[in-house]
Coordinates of C-alpha atoms in Angstrom, one line a residue:
Chain I
Q1417 CA 43.7 75.3 -12.1
K1418 CA 42.5 73.3 -9.1
E1419 CA 45.2 72.2 -6.5
V1420 CA 43.9 68.6 -6.8
E1421 CA 42.3 67.2 -10.0
Q1422 CA 40.1 64.2 -10.3
D1423 CA 38.2 62.9 -13.1
P1424 CA 34.5 62.9 -12.1
G1425 CA 33.6 59.8 -14.1
P1426 CA 31.3 57.9 -13.8
L1427 CA 33.6 55.1 -14.2
S1428 CA 31.6 51.8 -15.1
V1429 CA 33.2 48.5 -14.7
P1430 CA 32.0 44.9 -14.6
E1431 CA 32.1 42.9 -11.3
G1432 CA 35.5 41.4 -10.7
A1433 CA 37.6 44.1 -12.7
I1434 CA 40.5 45.9 -11.3
V1435 CA 39.7 49.5 -10.8
S1436 CA 42.3 52.4 -10.9
L1437 CA 41.3 55.7 -9.4
N1438 CA 43.6 58.5 -9.7
C1439 CA 44.3 62.3 -8.7
T1440 CA 46.9 64.6 -9.7
Y1441 CA 48.0 67.7 -7.7
S1442 CA 50.3 70.7 -8.0
N1443 CA 51.4 71.5 -4.4
S1444 CA 54.7 69.8 -3.7
A1445 CA 54.2 70.4 0.1
F1446 CA 51.6 67.7 0.3
Q1447 CA 52.9 64.9 2.3
Y1448 CA 49.8 63.0 3.5
F1449 CA 47.4 61.4 1.3
M1450 CA 43.9 59.9 1.7
W1451 CA 41.4 58.3 -0.1
Y1452 CA 37.6 58.5 1.0
R1453 CA 34.6 56.4 0.0
Q1454 CA 31.2 58.1 0.0
Y1455 CA 28.0 56.2 -0.6
S1456 CA 25.0 58.2 -1.9
R1457 CA 23.6 60.3 1.0
K1458 CA 26.3 59.4 3.3
G1459 CA 29.3 61.0 4.9
P1460 CA 32.6 60.2 3.4
E1461 CA 34.4 57.2 5.1
L1462 CA 38.3 57.1 5.4
L1463 CA 39.7 54.1 3.3
M1464 CA 43.4 54.8 3.1
Y1465 CA 45.7 57.1 4.8
T1466 CA 49.4 57.2 3.5
Y1467 CA 52.5 59.3 4.1
S1468 CA 54.8 60.3 1.4
S1469 CA 55.6 58.2 -1.7
G1470 CA 55.1 54.3 -2.0
N1471 CA 52.4 51.8 -1.8
K1472 CA 50.0 50.8 1.1
E1473 CA 47.9 47.8 0.9
D1474 CA 44.5 46.8 2.9
G1475 CA 42.6 43.9 1.6
R1476 CA 41.4 44.5 -1.8
F1477 CA 42.6 48.2 -1.8
T1478 CA 46.0 49.5 -2.7
A1479 CA 46.9 53.3 -2.5
Q1480 CA 49.9 54.4 -4.4
V1481 CA 51.9 57.8 -4.1
D1482 CA 54.3 59.0 -6.7
K1483 CA 55.3 62.4 -5.4
S1484 CA 57.7 62.9 -8.1
S1485 CA 54.9 63.0 -10.6
K1486 CA 52.5 64.5 -8.2
Y1487 CA 50.2 61.5 -8.8
I1488 CA 48.3 59.2 -6.5
S1489 CA 46.3 56.2 -7.3
L1490 CA 43.8 53.8 -5.5
F1491 CA 43.5 50.2 -7.0
I1492 CA 40.6 48.2 -6.2
R1493 CA 41.0 44.3 -6.9
D1494 CA 38.0 42.0 -7.5
S1495 CA 35.6 44.8 -7.6
Q1496 CA 32.3 44.3 -6.1
P1497 CA 28.7 46.0 -6.7
S1498 CA 29.1 47.1 -3.2
D1499 CA 32.1 49.3 -4.2
S1500 CA 29.9 51.4 -6.1
A1501 CA 30.4 54.9 -4.7
T1502 CA 32.3 58.2 -5.1
Y1503 CA 35.9 58.1 -4.3
L1504 CA 37.5 61.3 -3.1
C1505 CA 41.1 61.9 -2.7
A1506 CA 42.4 64.3 -0.1
M1507 CA 45.9 65.5 0.9
R1508 CA 47.8 67.8 3.4
G1509 CA 51.3 69.3 4.3
N1510 CA 53.0 68.6 7.4
A1511 CA 51.5 71.3 9.4
G1512 CA 47.9 71.4 10.5
N1513 CA 44.9 69.3 9.7
M1514 CA 43.4 71.3 6.7
L1515 CA 42.8 68.9 3.7
T1516 CA 42.6 69.6 0.1
F1517 CA 40.1 67.5 -1.7
G1518 CA 39.5 66.3 -5.1
G1519 CA 36.1 66.7 -6.6
G1520 CA 35.5 62.9 -6.5
T1521 CA 35.1 60.2 -8.9
R1522 CA 31.8 58.0 -9.1
L1523 CA 32.4 54.4 -9.6
M1524 CA 29.7 51.8 -10.7
V1525 CA 30.5 48.2 -10.5
K1526 CA 27.9 46.2 -12.5
P1527 CA 26.9 42.6 -11.6
Chain S
S531 CA 36.4 54.3 19.8
Q532 CA 35.4 57.8 18.5
T533 CA 31.8 58.5 17.1
I534 CA 30.5 61.6 15.4
H535 CA 26.8 62.4 15.4
Q536 CA 25.0 64.9 13.3
W537 CA 21.3 65.7 13.5
P538 CA 18.8 66.2 12.0
A539 CA 19.5 63.7 9.1
T540 CA 17.3 65.7 6.8
L541 CA 15.7 69.2 6.9
V542 CA 13.2 71.1 4.8
Q543 CA 13.0 74.7 5.6
P544 CA 11.3 77.7 3.8
V545 CA 13.5 80.6 2.6
G546 CA 14.1 83.2 5.4
S547 CA 13.6 80.7 8.3
P548 CA 16.4 80.1 10.9
L549 CA 18.8 77.2 10.8
S550 CA 20.6 75.1 13.5
L551 CA 22.6 72.0 12.6
E552 CA 24.4 70.2 15.5
C553 CA 27.4 68.0 15.6
T554 CA 28.8 66.2 18.5
V555 CA 31.8 63.9 19.0
E556 CA 32.2 61.2 21.5
G557 CA 35.4 59.5 22.6
T558 CA 38.0 62.1 22.2
S559 CA 38.9 65.5 23.8
N560 CA 39.8 68.7 22.4
P561 CA 39.3 67.7 18.7
N562 CA 39.5 70.0 15.8
L563 CA 36.1 70.4 14.2
Y564 CA 34.9 71.3 10.8
W565 CA 31.8 72.2 8.7
Y566 CA 31.6 71.5 5.0
R567 CA 29.1 71.8 2.4
Q568 CA 28.7 69.4 -0.5
A569 CA 26.4 70.6 -3.4
A570 CA 25.0 68.0 -5.5
G571 CA 27.5 66.2 -7.7
R572 CA 30.3 68.6 -6.4
G573 CA 33.2 68.5 -4.1
L574 CA 33.4 69.6 -0.6
Q575 CA 33.6 73.1 0.5
L576 CA 35.0 73.8 3.9
L577 CA 33.0 76.5 5.6
F578 CA 34.2 76.7 9.1
Y579 CA 36.7 75.1 11.5
S580 CA 37.6 75.2 15.1
V581 CA 40.5 74.3 17.3
G582 CA 38.8 75.0 20.6
I583 CA 35.9 76.2 22.6
G584 CA 34.8 79.5 21.2
Q585 CA 37.4 79.5 18.6
I586 CA 36.0 79.7 15.0
S587 CA 37.6 80.3 11.7
S588 CA 35.5 81.2 8.6
E589 CA 36.6 80.0 5.1
V590 CA 34.1 81.5 3.0
P591 CA 31.9 84.7 3.7
Q592 CA 28.3 83.7 3.6
N593 CA 25.0 83.7 5.2
L594 CA 25.9 80.9 7.9
S595 CA 27.7 81.1 11.2
A596 CA 29.1 78.5 13.4
S597 CA 29.7 78.1 17.2
R598 CA 31.3 75.9 19.5
P599 CA 29.8 76.2 23.0
Q600 CA 31.3 72.9 24.4
D601 CA 34.6 71.0 23.6
R602 CA 32.9 68.4 21.5
Q603 CA 29.9 70.3 20.2
F604 CA 29.8 72.1 16.8
I605 CA 26.8 74.2 15.6
L606 CA 26.0 75.5 12.3
S607 CA 23.3 78.3 12.2
S608 CA 21.8 80.8 10.0
K609 CA 19.4 83.6 10.8
K610 CA 17.7 83.6 7.4
L611 CA 18.1 80.7 5.0
L612 CA 18.5 81.5 1.2
L613 CA 17.7 79.0 -1.6
S614 CA 21.4 78.6 -2.3
D615 CA 22.0 77.3 1.4
S616 CA 20.4 74.0 0.2
G617 CA 23.0 71.2 0.2
F618 CA 24.6 68.3 2.1
Y619 CA 26.2 69.6 5.3
L620 CA 29.0 67.4 6.8
C621 CA 30.7 67.7 10.2
A622 CA 34.1 66.4 10.8
W623 CA 36.7 66.0 13.5
S624 CA 40.3 65.3 13.7
S625 CA 42.9 65.0 16.6
R626 CA 46.2 66.9 16.2
Q627 CA 48.2 66.1 13.2
E628 CA 45.8 63.3 12.1
T629 CA 43.2 63.2 9.2
Q630 CA 39.6 63.9 9.4
Y631 CA 36.7 61.7 10.1
F632 CA 33.4 62.6 9.0
G633 CA 29.8 62.5 10.3
P634 CA 26.7 61.1 8.5
G635 CA 25.7 64.5 7.2
T636 CA 22.6 66.5 7.0
R637 CA 20.5 67.0 4.0
L638 CA 19.1 70.7 3.9
L639 CA 16.5 71.6 1.2
V640 CA 15.5 75.2 1.3
L641 CA 12.1 75.8 -0.4

């Protein structure tokens, strides 16, 4: 079993929909949680960076962490075709900078 | 602000040829540096990381090597490429106790 599980998709939604992307993990030592967006043939771009449990909002994006369930989510409101990309979750413990990544979910937002 | 560069952007090489990919970071000092490989449709595989000049840790035994000749320069090399070395190579940097930021990537095709 992988340390971080992420549904590879593809997830196809109509423009304007609310998108929910999720990751589950098994290592209770993870404290920092990240979401990256990766367009085709580009490097991953950091979208959200959160610590411990709770919610963090940035524009149309909301990151949610539930450490008791070992479950994190990224919500995208009013999704746009430009949101079509692969979304990678990543996480780490308190010490060091080594990240454990999910395999990524491919999202397609159709006009 | 910090910027990370990778070159070349795309490379097509014959089997058995040497390889040198370069990564440089601007706007920060003494970063941690990372090399990842991303196979088509798959997640990120950490290859090497470095916490300082001349300090390289290898995560996966393979046909590749890394060097860090200067504080903000990270090089990925191979003496003889294999077909299985094809992929998307990503360099990333982080400061102490922070998350990682990725470069634009190099697409390598070995024929």
